[in-house]
Amino acid sequence: MHVPDGFINAPVSVAAGVAAAAAVAVSLRGARRELDERTAPLAGLVAAFIFAVQMLNFPVAAGTSGHLLGGALAAILVGPYTGVLCVSVVLLMQGILFADGGLTALGVNITVMGVVTVVVAYAIFRGLLWILPPTRSSVTAAAFAGALLSVPASAAAFTALYAVGGTTDVPLGKVLTAMVGVHVLIGIGEAAITAATVGAVIAVRPDLVHAARGLTTPLKLRVDGALVDAPAAAAPAAATGSTKKVWATGLVTALVLAGFVSYYASASPDGLEKVAADKGFDEKVEDHAAADSPLADYSVKDVDDARLSGGLAGVIGVGVTVAAGTGIFWVVRRRRSDELTATSASASTSTSAG
């Protein structure tokens, strides 16, 4: 659902840019509470994974495809504030390097694909966990529901922006019906990918899933051939082992998806492109400012073999995204550590003076 330049007029694009900048600023402060030395690198990995999976368009209807938006997945794995930043990093890399999503429409895309999906998905997710029993299965089920509904919500948000700043005269009702209708189908794919990924991570390292940190599994001891709950004192806290294996596995998975599996993705236009073409509001789409980028359209310039060109572009994209994301999240985490150190030092000084 990458909105190109020309769909939304300049005043609304600027307003969306201001809203997106405010959301990113708030998220930078909120992410300080979500990130630590273990999760900062993993947040960069989540951004790279979203980039990779977004290359895998899947068919949803005749002549239409969809791809992961990623807001729900990021919010559940690393927290809502960090989730907004993850999607924003992905959209920035895609816009600058791959000419995917307009540069003047970057604020629109961050608002629609990042902020709306994260807020809607996480609100639904938390609401369901309030009702469901505190189990890993509940986390996976709530992740499915949150991701499912976040996609048509994102489509509705785009329609709202189009209603105010659309550059063509197309009946709003037709745009809303078409956008929400096709994105409900895309939401099913989003939900399946999100639930499968969250379930896989919970199965091996639930302590690394932001939304599952409150879940604990009692330690079992075998006594006279029967399994019984261990005493509370003997039950370990959430696993605190090294994250290197998880990080390496995730990175390899992202590289394989972007560098190899992406070649087999659907070539049909995605939901927004299809609706825009069918309803005629793509008439004023503008050429991308980065159309001459050596990686434009997810292919490496001057590499004639389509499989190799697309694979190399995907691998480069994953590498750049994980580097940029990890760097940003590490800086955010360090600022939090510096603030805690300063607060501790101030408290100690006050105590000594007293």
Tab-separated table of C-alpha atoms in Angstrom:
chain	number	residue	atom	x	y	z
A	1	MET	CA	0.000	0.000	0.000
A	2	HIS	CA	2.877	2.344	-0.738
A	3	VAL	CA	1.294	5.645	-1.746
A	4	PRO	CA	3.165	7.292	-4.659
A	5	ASP	CA	3.635	10.991	-5.239
A	6	GLY	CA	0.606	12.579	-6.872
A	7	PHE	CA	-2.245	10.703	-5.186
A	8	ILE	CA	-2.545	13.230	-2.337
A	9	ASN	CA	-2.126	16.980	-2.788
A	10	ALA	CA	0.691	19.011	-1.247
A	11	PRO	CA	-1.157	20.563	1.751
A	12	VAL	CA	-2.477	17.220	2.992
A	13	SER	CA	0.882	15.545	2.321
A	14	VAL	CA	2.585	18.223	4.424
A	15	ALA	CA	0.019	17.800	7.202
A	16	ALA	CA	0.515	14.037	7.133
A	17	GLY	CA	4.262	14.615	7.240
A	18	VAL	CA	3.914	16.758	10.351
A	19	ALA	CA	1.716	14.094	11.982
A	20	ALA	CA	4.201	11.382	11.047
A	21	ALA	CA	7.126	13.414	12.422
A	22	ALA	CA	5.245	13.914	15.690
A	23	ALA	CA	4.478	10.188	15.896
A	24	VAL	CA	8.137	9.330	15.290
A	25	ALA	CA	9.250	11.834	17.947
A	26	VAL	CA	6.842	10.352	20.495
A	27	SER	CA	7.941	6.854	19.501
A	28	LEU	CA	11.610	7.719	19.979
A	29	ARG	CA	10.883	8.666	23.579
A	30	GLY	CA	8.598	5.677	24.149
A	31	ALA	CA	11.086	3.246	22.624
A	32	ARG	CA	13.594	4.140	25.337
A	33	ARG	CA	11.351	2.287	27.784
A	34	GLU	CA	10.963	-0.698	25.469
A	35	LEU	CA	14.553	-1.280	24.367
A	36	ASP	CA	17.508	-2.689	26.253
A	37	GLU	CA	20.872	-4.089	25.227
A	38	ARG	CA	19.279	-7.381	24.142
A	39	THR	CA	16.271	-6.073	22.254
A	40	ALA	CA	17.862	-3.129	20.413
A	41	PRO	CA	19.628	-5.389	17.858
A	42	LEU	CA	16.473	-7.507	17.571
A	43	ALA	CA	14.423	-4.425	16.718
A	44	GLY	CA	16.769	-3.782	13.802
A	45	LEU	CA	16.264	-7.386	12.753
A	46	VAL	CA	12.480	-6.967	12.900
A	47	ALA	CA	12.756	-3.995	10.532
A	48	ALA	CA	14.883	-6.035	8.123
A	49	PHE	CA	12.459	-8.968	8.323
A	50	ILE	CA	9.524	-6.687	7.498
A	51	PHE	CA	11.463	-5.316	4.534
A	52	ALA	CA	12.116	-8.846	3.278
A	53	VAL	CA	8.552	-10.082	3.701
A	54	GLN	CA	7.151	-6.983	2.009
A	55	MET	CA	8.916	-8.174	-1.145
A	56	LEU	CA	6.739	-11.303	-1.139
A	57	ASN	CA	3.505	-10.179	-2.751
A	58	PHE	CA	0.861	-12.898	-2.507
A	59	PRO	CA	-2.247	-13.193	-4.730
A	60	VAL	CA	-5.525	-12.244	-3.049
A	61	ALA	CA	-7.958	-11.919	-5.954
A	62	ALA	CA	-7.998	-11.982	-9.735
A	63	GLY	CA	-5.238	-9.654	-10.858
A	64	THR	CA	-4.532	-8.308	-7.369
A	65	SER	CA	-1.824	-9.042	-4.827
A	66	GLY	CA	-0.976	-7.966	-1.314
A	67	HIS	CA	1.998	-7.854	0.991
A	68	LEU	CA	2.719	-7.572	4.689
A	69	LEU	CA	2.402	-4.090	6.187
A	70	GLY	CA	4.200	-5.175	9.344
A	71	GLY	CA	2.853	-2.795	11.968
A	72	ALA	CA	1.129	-5.500	13.990
A	73	LEU	CA	4.121	-7.823	13.844
A	74	ALA	CA	6.564	-5.135	14.944
A	75	ALA	CA	4.351	-3.865	17.779
A	76	ILE	CA	3.882	-7.346	19.248
A	77	LEU	CA	7.514	-8.400	18.928
A	78	VAL	CA	9.300	-5.236	20.079
A	79	GLY	CA	6.589	-2.905	21.435
A	80	PRO	CA	4.272	-0.315	19.879
A	81	TYR	CA	6.643	2.654	20.055
A	82	THR	CA	9.530	0.678	18.606
A	83	GLY	CA	7.098	-0.834	16.110
A	84	VAL	CA	6.310	2.577	14.642
A	85	LEU	CA	10.037	3.219	14.285
A	86	CYS	CA	10.611	-0.175	12.621
A	87	VAL	CA	8.014	0.475	9.922
A	88	SER	CA	9.278	4.043	9.474
A	89	VAL	CA	12.832	2.803	8.870
A	90	VAL	CA	11.569	0.299	6.295
A	91	LEU	CA	9.523	2.937	4.464
A	92	LEU	CA	12.455	5.372	4.458
A	93	MET	CA	14.813	2.767	2.980
A	94	GLN	CA	12.240	1.743	0.375
A	95	GLY	CA	11.541	5.312	-0.666
A	96	ILE	CA	15.136	6.479	-0.919
A	97	LEU	CA	16.826	3.395	-2.339
A	98	PHE	CA	14.138	1.465	-4.189
A	99	ALA	CA	11.768	4.216	-5.419
A	100	ASP	CA	8.896	2.477	-3.641
A	101	GLY	CA	6.467	4.954	-2.096
A	102	GLY	CA	6.698	8.639	-2.962
A	103	LEU	CA	9.164	10.862	-1.132
A	104	THR	CA	6.645	13.682	-0.755
A	105	ALA	CA	4.188	10.997	0.343
A	106	LEU	CA	6.554	9.588	2.988
A	107	GLY	CA	4.534	11.183	5.779
A	108	VAL	CA	1.340	9.714	4.321
A	109	ASN	CA	2.906	6.259	4.173
A	110	ILE	CA	4.298	6.401	7.705
A	111	THR	CA	0.939	7.558	9.025
A	112	VAL	CA	-1.118	5.008	7.107
A	113	MET	CA	1.199	1.977	7.092
A	114	GLY	CA	3.041	2.586	10.341
A	115	VAL	CA	1.084	4.567	12.898
A	116	VAL	CA	-2.437	3.374	12.063
A	117	THR	CA	-1.511	-0.299	11.796
A	118	VAL	CA	0.451	-0.246	15.051
A	119	VAL	CA	-2.210	1.616	17.043
A	120	VAL	CA	-5.136	-0.459	15.760
A	121	ALA	CA	-3.365	-3.814	15.961
A	122	TYR	CA	-1.908	-3.237	19.418
A	123	ALA	CA	-5.176	-1.906	20.844
A	124	ILE	CA	-7.074	-4.948	19.584
A	125	PHE	CA	-4.283	-7.249	20.704
A	126	ARG	CA	-4.245	-5.877	24.252
A	127	GLY	CA	-8.017	-5.821	24.442
A	128	LEU	CA	-8.224	-9.497	23.557
A	129	LEU	CA	-5.494	-10.455	26.022
A	130	TRP	CA	-7.537	-8.721	28.709
A	131	ILE	CA	-10.289	-11.252	28.007
A	132	LEU	CA	-8.375	-14.379	27.003
A	133	PRO	CA	-6.423	-16.590	29.423
A	134	PRO	CA	-2.753	-15.593	29.785
A	135	THR	CA	-1.256	-18.298	27.552
A	136	ARG	CA	1.013	-18.358	24.540
A	137	SER	CA	-1.863	-19.553	22.386
A	138	SER	CA	-3.821	-16.470	23.407
A	139	VAL	CA	-0.945	-14.228	22.323
A	140	THR	CA	-0.861	-15.905	18.927
A	141	ALA	CA	-4.638	-15.694	18.485
A	142	ALA	CA	-4.735	-12.047	19.558
A	143	ALA	CA	-1.861	-11.292	17.173
A	144	PHE	CA	-3.867	-12.829	14.328
A	145	ALA	CA	-6.933	-10.703	15.109
A	146	GLY	CA	-4.973	-7.481	15.567
A	147	ALA	CA	-3.079	-7.941	12.313
A	148	LEU	CA	-6.231	-8.885	10.418
A	149	LEU	CA	-8.092	-5.718	11.373
A	150	SER	CA	-5.118	-3.378	11.102
A	151	VAL	CA	-4.950	-3.706	7.308
A	152	PRO	CA	-8.490	-2.555	6.404
A	153	ALA	CA	-8.072	0.153	9.064
A	154	SER	CA	-5.001	1.336	7.173
A	155	ALA	CA	-6.992	1.296	3.916
A	156	ALA	CA	-9.741	3.354	5.563
A	157	ALA	CA	-7.125	5.836	6.810
A	158	PHE	CA	-5.793	6.285	3.287
A	159	THR	CA	-9.337	6.848	2.049
A	160	ALA	CA	-9.844	9.525	4.699
A	161	LEU	CA	-6.704	11.340	3.518
A	162	TYR	CA	-7.853	10.931	-0.074
A	163	ALA	CA	-11.218	12.421	0.823
A	164	VAL	CA	-9.472	15.587	2.016
A	165	GLY	CA	-6.561	15.790	-0.402
A	166	GLY	CA	-7.227	13.528	-3.362
A	167	THR	CA	-5.949	14.947	-6.645
A	168	THR	CA	-8.663	13.414	-8.827
A	169	ASP	CA	-12.431	13.601	-8.729
A	170	VAL	CA	-13.515	10.050	-7.945
A	171	PRO	CA	-16.585	9.185	-5.821
A	172	LEU	CA	-15.383	8.637	-2.271
A	173	GLY	CA	-17.815	5.788	-1.598
A	174	LYS	CA	-16.385	3.742	-4.444
A	175	VAL	CA	-12.835	4.314	-3.235
A	176	LEU	CA	-13.685	3.323	0.343
A	177	THR	CA	-15.595	0.187	-0.664
A	178	ALA	CA	-12.894	-0.993	-3.049
A	179	MET	CA	-9.989	-0.192	-0.705
A	180	VAL	CA	-11.467	-1.784	2.401
A	181	GLY	CA	-12.822	-4.757	0.464
A	182	VAL	CA	-9.526	-5.807	-1.100
A	183	HIS	CA	-7.548	-5.033	2.052
A	184	VAL	CA	-9.750	-7.297	4.141
A	185	LEU	CA	-8.429	-10.107	1.931
A	186	ILE	CA	-4.878	-8.834	2.268
A	187	GLY	CA	-5.430	-8.681	6.023
A	188	ILE	CA	-5.945	-12.445	6.104
A	189	GLY	CA	-2.456	-12.925	4.687
A	190	GLU	CA	-1.081	-10.317	7.091
A	191	ALA	CA	-2.702	-12.108	10.010
A	192	ALA	CA	-1.362	-15.515	8.978
A	193	ILE	CA	2.205	-14.231	8.599
A	194	THR	CA	2.050	-12.292	11.867
A	195	ALA	CA	0.598	-15.162	13.895
A	196	ALA	CA	3.058	-17.677	12.433
A	197	THR	CA	6.060	-15.446	13.145
A	198	VAL	CA	4.951	-14.514	16.667
A	199	GLY	CA	4.139	-18.163	17.431
A	200	ALA	CA	7.544	-19.304	16.193
A	201	VAL	CA	9.435	-16.791	18.328
A	202	ILE	CA	7.304	-17.497	21.406
A	203	ALA	CA	8.004	-21.209	21.020
A	204	VAL	CA	11.755	-20.729	21.423
A	205	ARG	CA	12.254	-17.418	23.253
A	206	PRO	CA	9.085	-15.958	24.789
A	207	ASP	CA	11.219	-13.528	26.779
A	208	LEU	CA	12.114	-11.763	23.531
A	209	VAL	CA	8.501	-11.103	22.579
A	210	HIS	CA	7.514	-7.750	24.063
A	211	ALA	CA	3.844	-8.672	24.332
A	212	ALA	CA	4.539	-12.043	25.967
A	213	ARG	CA	6.896	-10.983	28.733
A	214	GLY	CA	4.181	-11.340	31.338
A	215	LEU	CA	3.642	-14.960	30.481
A	216	THR	CA	5.466	-17.567	32.487
A	217	THR	CA	5.511	-21.316	32.211
A	218	PRO	CA	5.896	-23.097	35.569
A	219	LEU	CA	8.971	-25.234	35.897
A	220	LYS	CA	8.052	-28.916	36.076
A	221	LEU	CA	9.845	-31.496	38.188
A	222	ARG	CA	9.468	-35.251	37.862
A	223	VAL	CA	8.613	-36.787	41.245
A	224	ASP	CA	7.963	-40.537	41.471
A	225	GLY	CA	7.367	-40.621	37.715
A	226	ALA	CA	4.861	-37.743	37.701
A	227	LEU	CA	5.364	-34.110	36.589
A	228	VAL	CA	4.568	-31.564	39.283
A	229	ASP	CA	5.021	-27.797	39.529
A	230	ALA	CA	8.336	-26.815	41.038
A	231	PRO	CA	8.397	-24.565	44.108
A	232	ALA	CA	8.239	-20.886	43.204
A	233	ALA	CA	11.784	-20.317	44.416
A	234	ALA	CA	13.076	-22.940	41.998
A	235	ALA	CA	11.261	-21.631	38.938
A	236	PRO	CA	13.575	-19.628	36.711
A	237	ALA	CA	12.768	-16.216	35.383
A	238	ALA	CA	12.268	-15.764	31.658
A	239	ALA	CA	15.150	-17.121	29.643
A	240	THR	CA	18.033	-14.685	29.522
A	241	GLY	CA	20.367	-16.570	27.238
A	242	SER	CA	22.249	-15.047	24.352
A	243	THR	CA	20.217	-13.565	21.534
A	244	LYS	CA	22.945	-14.214	18.963
A	245	LYS	CA	21.394	-17.446	17.713
A	246	VAL	CA	17.957	-15.847	17.344
A	247	TRP	CA	19.471	-12.825	15.600
A	248	ALA	CA	21.522	-14.954	13.205
A	249	THR	CA	18.584	-17.226	12.397
A	250	GLY	CA	16.322	-14.270	11.759
A	251	LEU	CA	18.868	-12.515	9.557
A	252	VAL	CA	19.491	-15.621	7.459
A	253	THR	CA	15.735	-16.074	7.067
A	254	ALA	CA	15.303	-12.479	5.919
A	255	LEU	CA	18.180	-12.804	3.436
A	256	VAL	CA	16.747	-16.004	1.964
A	257	LEU	CA	13.272	-14.484	1.652
A	258	ALA	CA	14.504	-11.276	0.012
A	259	GLY	CA	17.319	-12.797	-2.009
A	260	PHE	CA	15.648	-15.956	-3.299
A	261	VAL	CA	11.970	-16.443	-2.438
A	262	SER	CA	11.061	-12.932	-3.619
A	263	TYR	CA	11.672	-14.018	-7.213
A	264	TYR	CA	8.523	-16.136	-6.994
A	265	ALA	CA	6.313	-13.372	-5.557
A	266	SER	CA	3.159	-12.353	-7.393
A	267	ALA	CA	3.726	-9.795	-10.139
A	268	SER	CA	0.137	-8.519	-9.957
A	269	PRO	CA	-0.401	-4.938	-8.703
A	270	ASP	CA	-1.041	-4.611	-4.991
A	271	GLY	CA	-4.381	-3.557	-3.541
A	272	LEU	CA	-3.809	0.197	-3.751
A	273	GLU	CA	-2.368	0.065	-7.272
A	274	LYS	CA	-5.256	-2.085	-8.490
A	275	VAL	CA	-7.951	0.099	-6.934
A	276	ALA	CA	-6.254	3.262	-8.226
A	277	ALA	CA	-6.154	1.881	-11.757
A	278	ASP	CA	-9.729	0.589	-11.637
A	279	LYS	CA	-11.206	3.780	-10.166
A	280	GLY	CA	-9.020	6.165	-12.126
A	281	PHE	CA	-7.318	8.101	-9.328
A	282	ASP	CA	-3.858	7.163	-10.596
A	283	GLU	CA	-4.107	9.701	-13.422
A	284	LYS	CA	-1.917	12.257	-11.670
A	285	VAL	CA	0.712	9.914	-10.265
A	286	GLU	CA	4.164	11.478	-10.531
A	287	ASP	CA	7.505	9.937	-11.443
A	288	HIS	CA	9.501	9.008	-8.375
A	289	ALA	CA	12.363	11.336	-7.478
A	290	ALA	CA	14.604	8.269	-7.008
A	291	ALA	CA	13.513	6.551	-10.229
A	292	ASP	CA	17.131	6.597	-11.439
A	293	SER	CA	18.426	4.936	-8.296
A	294	PRO	CA	20.668	1.930	-9.031
A	295	LEU	CA	18.246	-0.154	-6.943
A	296	ALA	CA	14.962	1.268	-8.266
A	297	ASP	CA	12.112	-1.230	-8.569
A	298	TYR	CA	14.040	-3.762	-6.467
A	299	SER	CA	16.574	-4.593	-9.153
A	300	VAL	CA	20.269	-3.814	-9.518
A	301	LYS	CA	21.028	-1.523	-12.430
A	302	ASP	CA	23.063	-3.054	-15.276
A	303	VAL	CA	22.490	-6.623	-14.028
A	304	ASP	CA	20.571	-8.247	-16.861
A	305	ASP	CA	19.605	-11.513	-15.208
A	306	ALA	CA	16.250	-10.797	-13.509
A	307	ARG	CA	16.664	-13.436	-10.812
A	308	LEU	CA	20.153	-12.265	-9.883
A	309	SER	CA	19.239	-8.581	-10.108
A	310	GLY	CA	16.208	-8.898	-7.845
A	311	GLY	CA	18.007	-11.189	-5.416
A	312	LEU	CA	20.964	-8.842	-5.049
A	313	ALA	CA	18.631	-5.888	-4.508
A	314	GLY	CA	16.781	-7.814	-1.816
A	315	VAL	CA	19.983	-8.798	-0.033
A	316	ILE	CA	21.275	-5.211	-0.179
A	317	GLY	CA	17.940	-3.947	1.144
A	318	VAL	CA	17.988	-6.338	4.091
A	319	GLY	CA	21.577	-5.420	4.895
A	320	VAL	CA	20.998	-1.666	4.745
A	321	THR	CA	17.772	-1.896	6.749
A	322	VAL	CA	19.215	-4.049	9.517
A	323	ALA	CA	22.257	-1.753	9.757
A	324	ALA	CA	20.205	1.456	9.825
A	325	GLY	CA	17.590	0.028	12.185
A	326	THR	CA	20.085	-1.471	14.614
A	327	GLY	CA	22.080	1.759	14.657
A	328	ILE	CA	19.024	3.877	15.413
A	329	PHE	CA	17.726	1.544	18.104
A	330	TRP	CA	21.141	1.217	19.703
A	331	VAL	CA	21.403	5.005	19.974
A	332	VAL	CA	17.901	5.152	21.498
A	333	ARG	CA	18.845	2.456	23.979
A	334	ARG	CA	22.090	4.221	24.896
A	335	ARG	CA	20.235	7.482	25.543
A	336	ARG	CA	17.935	5.623	27.924
A	337	SER	CA	20.943	4.124	29.704
A	338	ASP	CA	22.572	7.546	29.969
A	339	GLU	CA	19.381	9.025	31.437
A	340	LEU	CA	19.131	6.218	34.007
A	341	THR	CA	22.787	6.673	34.948
A	342	ALA	CA	22.326	10.425	35.339
A	343	THR	CA	19.209	9.921	37.460
A	344	SER	CA	20.987	7.370	39.649
A	345	ALA	CA	23.983	9.660	40.097
A	346	SER	CA	21.707	12.581	40.990
A	347	ALA	CA	19.878	10.461	43.551
A	348	SER	CA	23.145	9.303	45.081
A	349	THR	CA	24.410	12.881	45.329
A	350	SER	CA	21.217	13.993	47.011
A	351	THR	CA	21.419	11.126	49.485
A	352	SER	CA	25.054	11.926	50.315
A	353	ALA	CA	24.241	15.597	50.786
A	354	GLY	CA	21.449	14.692	53.138
